[in-house]
XYZ file of C-alpha atoms in Angstrom:
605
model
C 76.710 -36.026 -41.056
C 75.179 -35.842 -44.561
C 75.371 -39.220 -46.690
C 77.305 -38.366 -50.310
C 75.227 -38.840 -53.238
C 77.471 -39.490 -55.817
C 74.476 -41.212 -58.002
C 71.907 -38.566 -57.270
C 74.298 -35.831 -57.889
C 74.714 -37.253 -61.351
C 71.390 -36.352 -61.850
C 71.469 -32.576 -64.015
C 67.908 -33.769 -65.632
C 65.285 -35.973 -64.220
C 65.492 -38.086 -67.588
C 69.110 -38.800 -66.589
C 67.373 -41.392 -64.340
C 66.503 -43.395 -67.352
C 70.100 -43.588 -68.448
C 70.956 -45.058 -64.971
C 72.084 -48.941 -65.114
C 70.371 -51.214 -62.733
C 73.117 -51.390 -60.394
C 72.925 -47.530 -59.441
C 68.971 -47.909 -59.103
C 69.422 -49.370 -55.381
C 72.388 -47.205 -54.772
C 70.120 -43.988 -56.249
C 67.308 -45.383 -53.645
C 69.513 -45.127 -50.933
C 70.822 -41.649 -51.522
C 67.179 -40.590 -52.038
C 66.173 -41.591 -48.847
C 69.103 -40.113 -47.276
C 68.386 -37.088 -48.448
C 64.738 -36.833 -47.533
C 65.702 -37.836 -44.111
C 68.001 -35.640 -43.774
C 65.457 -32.689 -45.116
C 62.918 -33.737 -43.376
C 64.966 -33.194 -39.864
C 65.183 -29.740 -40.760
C 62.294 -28.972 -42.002
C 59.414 -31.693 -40.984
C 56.853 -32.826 -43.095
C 54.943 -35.790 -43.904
C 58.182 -38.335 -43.431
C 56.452 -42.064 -43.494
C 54.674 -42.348 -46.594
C 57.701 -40.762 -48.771
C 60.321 -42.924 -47.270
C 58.137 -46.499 -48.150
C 58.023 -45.554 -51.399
C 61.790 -44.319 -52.671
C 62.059 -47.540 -54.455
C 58.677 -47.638 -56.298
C 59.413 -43.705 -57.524
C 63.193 -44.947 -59.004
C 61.880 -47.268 -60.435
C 58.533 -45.073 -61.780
C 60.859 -42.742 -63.324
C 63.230 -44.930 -64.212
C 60.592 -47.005 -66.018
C 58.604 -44.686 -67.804
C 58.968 -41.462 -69.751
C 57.768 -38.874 -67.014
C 56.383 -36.052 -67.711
C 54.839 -37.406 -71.551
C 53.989 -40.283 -69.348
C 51.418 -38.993 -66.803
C 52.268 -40.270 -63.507
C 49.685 -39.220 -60.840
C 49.993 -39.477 -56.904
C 47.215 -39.895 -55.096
C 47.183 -37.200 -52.072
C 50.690 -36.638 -52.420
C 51.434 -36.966 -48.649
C 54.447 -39.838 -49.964
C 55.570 -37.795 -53.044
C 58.787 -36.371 -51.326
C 60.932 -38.873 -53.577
C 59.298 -37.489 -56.769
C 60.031 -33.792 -55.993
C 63.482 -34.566 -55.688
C 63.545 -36.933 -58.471
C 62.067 -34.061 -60.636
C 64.383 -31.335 -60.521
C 63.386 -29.594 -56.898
C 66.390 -31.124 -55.314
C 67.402 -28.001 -54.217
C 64.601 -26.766 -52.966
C 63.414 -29.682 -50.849
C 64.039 -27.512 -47.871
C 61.664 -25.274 -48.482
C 58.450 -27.271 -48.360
C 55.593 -26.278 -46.603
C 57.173 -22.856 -46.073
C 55.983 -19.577 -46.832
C 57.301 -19.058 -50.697
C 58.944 -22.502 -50.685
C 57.734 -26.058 -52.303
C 53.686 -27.145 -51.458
C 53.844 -29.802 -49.375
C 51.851 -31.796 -52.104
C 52.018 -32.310 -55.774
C 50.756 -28.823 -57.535
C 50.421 -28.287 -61.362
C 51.347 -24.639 -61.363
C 54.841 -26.429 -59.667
C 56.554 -29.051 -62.398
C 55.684 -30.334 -65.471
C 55.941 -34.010 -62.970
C 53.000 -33.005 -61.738
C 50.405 -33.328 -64.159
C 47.447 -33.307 -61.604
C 47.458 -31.598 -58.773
C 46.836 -33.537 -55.846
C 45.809 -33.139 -51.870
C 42.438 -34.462 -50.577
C 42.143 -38.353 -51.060
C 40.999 -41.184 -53.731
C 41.188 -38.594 -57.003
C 43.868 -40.724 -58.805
C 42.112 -42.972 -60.758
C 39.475 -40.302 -61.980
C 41.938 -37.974 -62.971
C 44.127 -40.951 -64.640
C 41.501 -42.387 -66.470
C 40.167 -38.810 -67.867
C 43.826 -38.513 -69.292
C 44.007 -42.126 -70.422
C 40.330 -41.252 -72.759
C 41.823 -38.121 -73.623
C 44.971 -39.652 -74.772
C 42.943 -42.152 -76.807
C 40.520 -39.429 -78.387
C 43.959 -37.662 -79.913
C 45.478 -40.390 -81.333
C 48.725 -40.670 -78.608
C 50.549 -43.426 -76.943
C 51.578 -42.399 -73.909
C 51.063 -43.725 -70.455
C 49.038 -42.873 -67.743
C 49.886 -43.845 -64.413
C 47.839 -43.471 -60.997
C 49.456 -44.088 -57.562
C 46.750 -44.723 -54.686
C 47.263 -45.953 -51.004
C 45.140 -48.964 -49.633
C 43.657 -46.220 -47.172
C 42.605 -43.710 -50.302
C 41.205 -46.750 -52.703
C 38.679 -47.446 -49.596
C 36.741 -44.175 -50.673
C 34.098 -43.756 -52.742
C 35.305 -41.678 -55.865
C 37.950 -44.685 -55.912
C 35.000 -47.326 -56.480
C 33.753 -44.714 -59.139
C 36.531 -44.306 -60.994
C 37.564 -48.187 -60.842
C 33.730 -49.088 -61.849
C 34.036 -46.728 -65.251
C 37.390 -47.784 -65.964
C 36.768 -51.120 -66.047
C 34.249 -50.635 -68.882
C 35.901 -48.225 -70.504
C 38.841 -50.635 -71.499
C 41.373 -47.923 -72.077
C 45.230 -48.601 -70.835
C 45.766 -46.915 -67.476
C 47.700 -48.213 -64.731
C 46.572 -48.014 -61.178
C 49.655 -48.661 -58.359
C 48.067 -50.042 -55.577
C 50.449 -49.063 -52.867
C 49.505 -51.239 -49.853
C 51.262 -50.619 -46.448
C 48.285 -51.160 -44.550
C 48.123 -47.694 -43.523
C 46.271 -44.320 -44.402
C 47.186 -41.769 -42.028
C 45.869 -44.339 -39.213
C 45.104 -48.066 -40.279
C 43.449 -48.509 -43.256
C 40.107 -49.728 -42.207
C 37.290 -51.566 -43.981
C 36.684 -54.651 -46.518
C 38.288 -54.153 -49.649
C 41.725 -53.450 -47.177
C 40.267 -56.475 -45.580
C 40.510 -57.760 -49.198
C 43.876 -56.435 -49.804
C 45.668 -58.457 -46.643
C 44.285 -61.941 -48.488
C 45.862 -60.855 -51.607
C 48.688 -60.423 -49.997
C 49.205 -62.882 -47.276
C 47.449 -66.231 -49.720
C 49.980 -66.498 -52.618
C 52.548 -65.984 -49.218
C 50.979 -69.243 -47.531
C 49.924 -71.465 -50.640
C 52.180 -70.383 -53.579
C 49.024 -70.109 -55.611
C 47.789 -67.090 -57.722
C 45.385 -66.250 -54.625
C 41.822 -66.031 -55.211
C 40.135 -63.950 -58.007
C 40.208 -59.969 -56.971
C 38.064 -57.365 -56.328
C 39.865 -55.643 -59.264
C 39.390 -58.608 -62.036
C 36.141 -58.845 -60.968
C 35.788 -55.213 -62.272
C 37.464 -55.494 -65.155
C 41.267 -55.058 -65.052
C 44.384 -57.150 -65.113
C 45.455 -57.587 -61.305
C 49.374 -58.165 -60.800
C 50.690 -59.125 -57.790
C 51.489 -59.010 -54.760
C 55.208 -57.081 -55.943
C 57.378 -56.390 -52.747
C 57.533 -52.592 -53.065
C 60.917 -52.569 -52.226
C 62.635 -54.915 -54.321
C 63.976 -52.593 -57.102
C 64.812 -54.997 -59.951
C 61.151 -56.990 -59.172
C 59.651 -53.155 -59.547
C 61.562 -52.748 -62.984
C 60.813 -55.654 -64.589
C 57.233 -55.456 -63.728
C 56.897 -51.863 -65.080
C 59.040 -52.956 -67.942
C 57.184 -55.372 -69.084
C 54.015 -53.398 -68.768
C 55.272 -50.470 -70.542
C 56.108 -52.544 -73.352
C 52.386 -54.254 -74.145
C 50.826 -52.611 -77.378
C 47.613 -52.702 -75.714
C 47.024 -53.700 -71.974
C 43.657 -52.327 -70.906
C 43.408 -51.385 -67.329
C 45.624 -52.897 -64.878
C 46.175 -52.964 -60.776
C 49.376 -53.555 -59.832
C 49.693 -54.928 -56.070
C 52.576 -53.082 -54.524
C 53.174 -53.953 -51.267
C 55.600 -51.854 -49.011
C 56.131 -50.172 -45.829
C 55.470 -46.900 -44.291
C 58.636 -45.485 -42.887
C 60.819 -48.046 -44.535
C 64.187 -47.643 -43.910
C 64.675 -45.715 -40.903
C 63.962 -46.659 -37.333
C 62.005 -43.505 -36.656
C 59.136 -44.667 -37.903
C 58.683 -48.099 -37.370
C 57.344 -47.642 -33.673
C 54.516 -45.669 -34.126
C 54.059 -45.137 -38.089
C 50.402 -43.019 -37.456
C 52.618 -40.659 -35.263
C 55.659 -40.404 -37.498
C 52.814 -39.737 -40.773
C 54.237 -36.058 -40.334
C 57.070 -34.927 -38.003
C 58.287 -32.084 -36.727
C 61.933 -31.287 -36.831
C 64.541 -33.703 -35.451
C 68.020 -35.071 -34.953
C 68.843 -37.627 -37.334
C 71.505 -38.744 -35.234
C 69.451 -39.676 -32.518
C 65.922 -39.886 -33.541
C 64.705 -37.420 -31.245
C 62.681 -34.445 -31.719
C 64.372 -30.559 -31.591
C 62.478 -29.195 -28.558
C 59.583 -27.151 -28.810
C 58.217 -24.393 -26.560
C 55.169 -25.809 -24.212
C 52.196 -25.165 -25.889
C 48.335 -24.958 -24.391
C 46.377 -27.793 -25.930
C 44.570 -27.523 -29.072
C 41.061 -27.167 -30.104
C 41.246 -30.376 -30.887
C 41.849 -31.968 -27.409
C 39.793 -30.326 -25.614
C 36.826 -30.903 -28.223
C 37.625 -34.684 -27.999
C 38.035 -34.321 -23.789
C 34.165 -32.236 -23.818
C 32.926 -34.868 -26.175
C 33.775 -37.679 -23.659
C 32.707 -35.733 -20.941
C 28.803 -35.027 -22.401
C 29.143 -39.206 -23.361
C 30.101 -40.010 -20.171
C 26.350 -38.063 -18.510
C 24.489 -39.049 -21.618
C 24.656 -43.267 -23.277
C 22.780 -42.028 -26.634
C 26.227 -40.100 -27.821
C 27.907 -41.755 -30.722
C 30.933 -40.583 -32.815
C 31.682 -40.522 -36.248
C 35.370 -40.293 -38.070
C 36.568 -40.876 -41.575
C 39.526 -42.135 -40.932
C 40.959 -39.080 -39.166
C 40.799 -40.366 -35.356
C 43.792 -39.309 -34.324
C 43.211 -36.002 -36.692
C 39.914 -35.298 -34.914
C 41.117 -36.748 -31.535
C 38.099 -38.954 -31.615
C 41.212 -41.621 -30.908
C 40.395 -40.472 -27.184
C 36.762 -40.674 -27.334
C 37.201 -44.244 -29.119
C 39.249 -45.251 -25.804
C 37.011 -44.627 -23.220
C 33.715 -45.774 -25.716
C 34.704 -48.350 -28.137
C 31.484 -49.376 -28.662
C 30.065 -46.107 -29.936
C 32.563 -44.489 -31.389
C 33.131 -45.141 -35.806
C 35.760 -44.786 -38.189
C 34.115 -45.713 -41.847
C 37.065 -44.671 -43.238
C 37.988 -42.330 -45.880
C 34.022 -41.616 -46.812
C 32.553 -38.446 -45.402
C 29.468 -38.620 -47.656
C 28.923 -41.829 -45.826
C 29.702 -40.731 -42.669
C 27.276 -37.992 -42.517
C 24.693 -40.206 -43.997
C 25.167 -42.830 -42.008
C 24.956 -39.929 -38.947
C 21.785 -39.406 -40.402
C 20.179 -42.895 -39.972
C 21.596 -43.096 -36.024
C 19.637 -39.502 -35.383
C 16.380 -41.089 -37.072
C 16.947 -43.740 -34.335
C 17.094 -41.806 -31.277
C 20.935 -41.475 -31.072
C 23.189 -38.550 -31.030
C 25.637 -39.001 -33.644
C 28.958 -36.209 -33.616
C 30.614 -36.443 -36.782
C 33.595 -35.174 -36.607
C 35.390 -33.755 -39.755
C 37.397 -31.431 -41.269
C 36.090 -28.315 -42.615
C 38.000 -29.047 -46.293
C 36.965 -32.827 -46.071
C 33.226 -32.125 -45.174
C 32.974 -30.012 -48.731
C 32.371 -33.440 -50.384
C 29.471 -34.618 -48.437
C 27.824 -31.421 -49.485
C 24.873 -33.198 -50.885
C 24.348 -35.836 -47.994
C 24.366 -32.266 -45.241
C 21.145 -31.065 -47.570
C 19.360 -34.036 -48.803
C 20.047 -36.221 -45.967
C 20.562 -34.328 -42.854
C 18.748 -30.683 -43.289
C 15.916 -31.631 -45.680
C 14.824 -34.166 -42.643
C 15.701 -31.908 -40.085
C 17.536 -35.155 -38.315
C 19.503 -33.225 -35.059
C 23.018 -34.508 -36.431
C 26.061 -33.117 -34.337
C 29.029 -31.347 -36.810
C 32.456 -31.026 -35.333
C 34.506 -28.778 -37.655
C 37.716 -28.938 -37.487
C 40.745 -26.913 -38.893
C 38.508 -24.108 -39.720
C 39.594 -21.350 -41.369
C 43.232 -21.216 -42.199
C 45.460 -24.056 -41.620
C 49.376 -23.033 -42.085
C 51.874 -25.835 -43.709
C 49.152 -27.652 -45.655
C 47.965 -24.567 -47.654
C 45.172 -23.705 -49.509
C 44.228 -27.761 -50.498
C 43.288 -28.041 -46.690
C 42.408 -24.572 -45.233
C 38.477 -24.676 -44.217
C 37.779 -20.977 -46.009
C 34.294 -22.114 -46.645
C 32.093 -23.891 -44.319
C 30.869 -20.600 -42.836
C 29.253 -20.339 -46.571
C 28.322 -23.254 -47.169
C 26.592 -24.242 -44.485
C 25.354 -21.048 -43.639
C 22.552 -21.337 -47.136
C 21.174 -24.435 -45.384
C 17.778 -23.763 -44.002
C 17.520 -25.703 -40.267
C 21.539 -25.445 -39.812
C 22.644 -23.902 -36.748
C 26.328 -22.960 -37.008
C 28.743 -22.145 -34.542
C 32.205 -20.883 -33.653
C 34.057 -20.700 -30.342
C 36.458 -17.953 -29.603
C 38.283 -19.785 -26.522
C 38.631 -23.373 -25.175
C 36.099 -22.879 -22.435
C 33.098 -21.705 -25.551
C 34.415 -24.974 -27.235
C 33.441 -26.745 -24.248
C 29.840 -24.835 -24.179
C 29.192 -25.665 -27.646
C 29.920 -28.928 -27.134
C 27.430 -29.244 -24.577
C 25.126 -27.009 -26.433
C 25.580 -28.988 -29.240
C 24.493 -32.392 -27.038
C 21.595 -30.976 -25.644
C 19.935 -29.440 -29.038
C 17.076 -32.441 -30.550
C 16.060 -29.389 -33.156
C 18.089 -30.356 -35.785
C 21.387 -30.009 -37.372
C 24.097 -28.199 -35.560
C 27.761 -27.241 -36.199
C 30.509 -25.948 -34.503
C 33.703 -24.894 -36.038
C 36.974 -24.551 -34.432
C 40.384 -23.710 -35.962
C 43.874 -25.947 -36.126
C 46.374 -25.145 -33.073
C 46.507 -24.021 -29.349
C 43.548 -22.759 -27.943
C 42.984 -19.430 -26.756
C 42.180 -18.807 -23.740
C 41.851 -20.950 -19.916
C 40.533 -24.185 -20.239
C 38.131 -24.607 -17.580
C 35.845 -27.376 -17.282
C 33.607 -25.420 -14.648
C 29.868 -23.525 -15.493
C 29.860 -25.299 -18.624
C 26.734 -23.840 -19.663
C 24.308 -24.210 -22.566
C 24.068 -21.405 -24.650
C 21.337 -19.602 -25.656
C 20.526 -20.538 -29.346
C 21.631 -17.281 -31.509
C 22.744 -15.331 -28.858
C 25.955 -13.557 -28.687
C 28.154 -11.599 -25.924
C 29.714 -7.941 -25.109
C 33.120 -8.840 -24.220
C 33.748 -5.175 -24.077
C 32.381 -1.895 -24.158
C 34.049 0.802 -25.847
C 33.063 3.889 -28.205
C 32.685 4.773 -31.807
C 33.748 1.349 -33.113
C 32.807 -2.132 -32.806
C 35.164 -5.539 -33.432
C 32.686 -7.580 -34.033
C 34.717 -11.207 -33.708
C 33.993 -14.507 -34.849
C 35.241 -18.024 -33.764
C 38.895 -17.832 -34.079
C 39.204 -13.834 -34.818
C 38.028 -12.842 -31.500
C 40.854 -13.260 -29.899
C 42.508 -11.094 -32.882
C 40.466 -8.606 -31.985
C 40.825 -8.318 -28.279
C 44.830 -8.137 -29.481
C 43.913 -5.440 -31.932
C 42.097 -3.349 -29.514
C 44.961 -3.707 -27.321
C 46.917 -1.902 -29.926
C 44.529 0.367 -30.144
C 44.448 1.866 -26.560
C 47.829 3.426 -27.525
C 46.242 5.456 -30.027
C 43.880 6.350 -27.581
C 40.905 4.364 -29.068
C 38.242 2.540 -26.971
C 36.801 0.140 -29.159
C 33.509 -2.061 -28.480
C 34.420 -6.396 -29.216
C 31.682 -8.713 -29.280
C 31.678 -12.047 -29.673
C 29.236 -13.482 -32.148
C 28.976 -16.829 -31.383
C 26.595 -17.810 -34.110
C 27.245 -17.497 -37.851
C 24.014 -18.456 -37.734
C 21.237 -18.078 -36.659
C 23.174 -14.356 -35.707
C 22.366 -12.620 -33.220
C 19.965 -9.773 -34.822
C 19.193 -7.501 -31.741
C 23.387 -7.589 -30.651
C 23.810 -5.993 -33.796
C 20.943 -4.152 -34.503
C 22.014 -2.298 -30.866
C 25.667 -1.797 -32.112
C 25.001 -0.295 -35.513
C 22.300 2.400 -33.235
C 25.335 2.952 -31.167
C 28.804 3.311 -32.962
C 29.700 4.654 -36.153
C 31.721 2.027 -37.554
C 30.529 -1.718 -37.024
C 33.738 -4.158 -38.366
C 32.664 -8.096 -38.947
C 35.704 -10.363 -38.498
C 36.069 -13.483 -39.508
C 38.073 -16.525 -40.814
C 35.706 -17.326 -44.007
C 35.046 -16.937 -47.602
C 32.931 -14.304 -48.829
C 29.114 -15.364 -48.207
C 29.735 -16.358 -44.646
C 28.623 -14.407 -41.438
C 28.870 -10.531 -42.722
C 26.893 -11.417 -45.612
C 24.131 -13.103 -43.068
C 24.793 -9.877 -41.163
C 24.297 -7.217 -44.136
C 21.084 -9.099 -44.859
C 19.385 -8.502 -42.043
C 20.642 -5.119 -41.796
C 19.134 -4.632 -45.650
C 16.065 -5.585 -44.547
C 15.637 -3.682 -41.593
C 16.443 -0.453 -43.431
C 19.726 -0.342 -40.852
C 22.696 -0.153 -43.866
C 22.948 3.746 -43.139
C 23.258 3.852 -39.536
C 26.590 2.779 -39.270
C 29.806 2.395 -41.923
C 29.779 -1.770 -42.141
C 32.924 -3.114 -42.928
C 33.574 -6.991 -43.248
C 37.044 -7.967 -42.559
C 36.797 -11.833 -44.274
C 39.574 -14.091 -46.239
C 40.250 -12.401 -49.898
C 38.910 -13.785 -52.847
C 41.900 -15.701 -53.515
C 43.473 -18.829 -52.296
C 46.247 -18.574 -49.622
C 49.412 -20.148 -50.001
C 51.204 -22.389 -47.442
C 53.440 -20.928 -44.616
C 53.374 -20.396 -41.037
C 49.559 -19.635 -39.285
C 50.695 -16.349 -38.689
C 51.859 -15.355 -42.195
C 48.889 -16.696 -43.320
C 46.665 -14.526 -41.544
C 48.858 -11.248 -42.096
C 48.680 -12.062 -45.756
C 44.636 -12.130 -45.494
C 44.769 -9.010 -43.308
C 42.764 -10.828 -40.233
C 45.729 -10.440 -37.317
C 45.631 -7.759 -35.002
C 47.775 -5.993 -36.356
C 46.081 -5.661 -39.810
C 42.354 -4.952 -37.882
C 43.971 -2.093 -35.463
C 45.061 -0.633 -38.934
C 41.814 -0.867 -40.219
C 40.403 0.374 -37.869
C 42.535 3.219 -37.203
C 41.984 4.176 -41.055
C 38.187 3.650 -40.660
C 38.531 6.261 -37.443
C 39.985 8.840 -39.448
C 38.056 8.477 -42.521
C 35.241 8.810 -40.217
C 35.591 11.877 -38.077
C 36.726 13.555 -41.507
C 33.304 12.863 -42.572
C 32.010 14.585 -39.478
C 34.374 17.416 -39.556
């Protein structure tokens, strides 16, 4: 049964929080996190990192004079509180659904949200570009940046911290510390952060001179994170300065706080499913296969357990990237640097120049900002370092922020990349060991979010033939040519099609690159309509395709017709809304392909 909310209901206007006396702040906190519980076991959604901050957000809001005061939350995985503190009460049910709330904080959403916010350690840039802007026009109003001890461990962070510490203009960084990212914040500045925190505990002293003062700003703190009139009074008295400078503020709370749920396992309760709030337990789901995911992490361990020279690389997604599994059975050679991908593939890099074969493993959407380190580091050197891609292509719930549209493109204009996609579980596994036994230089292989597709069989795990692809069926007129994920849409769509009497032809590419130039060279000599599939941005694998076929003088022997993502970003909802709204499910490719059929044999009538 739903707690009443007598205090939040009072609430017609966000401001109305200002107007609260202190003795409804801790009653406020406790219908907030009532009521994101009790969303949250409807809906699901990232659960932990909301609920350890309900108190810090009251008090934010309560403090300051949101939205002329710029408040900024870094990721936005714990800004649950603020959405409903900011007018979207109602429709806190609707997150991560198709047409609903984003699951993070979005401009385009509320006035609140004066950055939008997704991928990690962007707080403090942002803040402090608003701060100098601010000063440049003359205004007084505050800017405020919320980051996690897991996001201020990446490198932007140090960036940001190093220029605003010089720059001497009055920003206010949050240091939210609950010893936690998604997984346990690793490194030495949190290192850094437990001493600040557990000294003034043992000595009642000050604690020893910070990271932060040594760059420049004010440090306050420790402040227990969930001590609501401690959290006023500190804000309270910072808001009121005439002139500040930059300041940390040392809040220390914790993930999942109030509510058992969490407390066991906060990496696991980071994002939930639906549940009972009664009795803690999750609504049943239907069995699934395992995901890509698994059985990369499984074929990894496999290949390391033949072959001692296999290391793995994470930032700070192990559990994400299931190199959690890997790290088990090879503690030794398995890395989380922690939220730093241009380090990680760098530091890739180095292990290859020594002999070793490094797998970094990393999202599609997090491996766009080690860009620079994949060319200068990696490609330019020709080092043979291993890249796991995962959640390619579209990526449901978390939206456009984390889909991996563009990896196909991106690394598909690097000379000495080889780039691959795997249409099943079993081609996962192939690539894997593909991937292993390749010393030529850098090679990818990118794999989508979710079950696989497919058996997963661990026997004639073969290596593949670099650039080769596969016939999974001959047919007539028209060709699926599949990539990675959309294969197994087009074996669907061709099942549709067989009821319209069509026999179509579906290949398998296999390579996005290097592609395989005499697969499709044969089935643009042999069918009248050649469709390229795919889960990418445009410049991907049909633009490698329509190259070649440029230069070979090939364009008019066959209609071409790329089937990619739309020049647009996709909004959040379920996987298979997603993919209907870019037109790459079966159902969308059998009716493009039956209107491709018809425009064509009008042609030859």
């Amino acid at each position: 049964m739903d707690m009443l909310t007598p205090v939040l209901d009072r609430l017609v206007e966000p401001s109305d929080i200002r107007a609260l006396e202190k003795r409804d702040l801790n009653r406020l906190a406790d219908e907030v996190r009532a009521e994101i519980i009790s969303a949250a076991s409807e809906t699901g959604g990232h659960f932990g990192a909301g609920l350890g901050v309900v108190e810090l957000t009251v008090a934010l809001h309560h403090v300051f004079n949101t939205p002329e005061d710029r408040l900024i939350w870094d990721v936005s995985h714990q800004a649950y509180p603020h959405k409903l503190l900011t007018g979207r009460r109602k429709a806190l049910r609707s997150i991560r659904k198709k047409g609903g709330l984003y699951g993070f904080t979005k401009r385009s959403e509320s006035d609140y949200d004066p950055f939008g916010t997704a991928h990690s350690s962007t707080s403090i840039s942002a803040g402090l570009g608003m701060a100098v802007a601010r000063d440049l026009k003359g205004a007084r109003n505050h800017v405020i940046a919320v980051i996690g001890d897991g996001a201020i461990t990446g490198g932007m962070a140090y960036e940001a911290l190093n220029h605003a510490g010089a720059e001497k203009s009055r920003l206010i960084v949050i240091v939210n510390d609950n010893g936690m990212s998604i997984g346990p914040a690793v490194g030495a500045l949190s290192t850094h952060l437990t001493e600040l925190r557990d000294t003034p505990k043992r000595t009642g002293s000050n604690g020893p001179s910070s990271f932060f003062e040594t760059l420049g700003f004010r440090h306050i703190g420790p402040v227990d994170g969930h001590d609501l009139d401690r959290l006023v009074s500190t804000l309270s008295a910072l808001r009121d300065e005439s002139d500040c400078g930059p300041v940390v503020i040392h809040v220390v709370t914790e993930k999942g706080h109030g509510h058992p749920f969490s407390k066991p396992d906060k990496e696991k309760y980071h994002a939930v499913g639906p549940f009972n709030p009664e009795t803690l337990e999750f609504k049943a789901t239907p069995a699934t296969k395992p995901t890509y995911t698994k059985v990369f992490a499984e074929a990894l361990s496999d290949e390391a357990s033949k072959d001692p020279k296999i290391v793995a690389i994470t930032a700070a997604m192990g559990s994400g990237t299931g190199l959690d599994h890997f790290g088990a059975a090879f503690p030794a050679r398995c890395f989380d640097v922690g939220i730093a991908e241009q380090h990680a593939v760098t530091f890739a890099a180095g292990l290859a120049t020594e002999g070793m074969k490094p797998f970094c493993a990393i999202y599609s959407t997090f491996l766009q900002r080690a860009y620079d380190q994949v060319i200068h580091d990696v490609a330019l050197q020709n080092l043979p370092v291993r890249f796991a891609i995962d959640r390619a292509g579209l990526v449901g719930q978390d939206g456009a922020t984390h889909a991996g549209s563009f990896d196909l493109t991106y690394l598909g204009t690097v000379p000495n990349m080889i780039v691959m996609a795997p249409s099943d579980a079993h081609e996962l596994r192939r690539m894997v060991a593909t991937a292993s036994a390749y010393d030529d230089g850098p090679i990818a292989f990118r794999y989508p979010r979710g079950d696989i597709h497919g058996e997963d069989t661990k026997n004639d795990v073969n290596i593949l033939e670099i650039g080769k692809g596969r016939i999974i069926e001959e047919g007539e007129e028209i060709a699926l040519v599949g990539l990675g994920s959309r294969v197994s849409a087009c074996i669907g769509a061709a099942s549709l099609l067989r009821e319209h009497g069509l026999h179509v032809t579906i290949a398998d590419a296999r390579f996005a690159k290097p592609i395989d130039t005499d697969l499709i060279e044969r089935l643009v000599k042999s069918h009248r309509v050649v469709m390229l599939v795919e889960e990418g941005s445009i410049g991907g694998f049909s633009a490698q395709v329509l190259t070649h076929l440029a230069q070979a003088r090939l364009l008019d022997r066959a209609e071409i017709d790329p089937m990619i993502l739309p020049d647009r970003f996709i909004a959040h909802g379920s996987p298979a809304e997603q993919l209907a709204d870019a037109g790459l499910d079966a159902q969308s490719i059998a009716a493009r392909v039956i209107e491709r059929h018809r425009t064509a044999a009008r042609k030859v009538a």
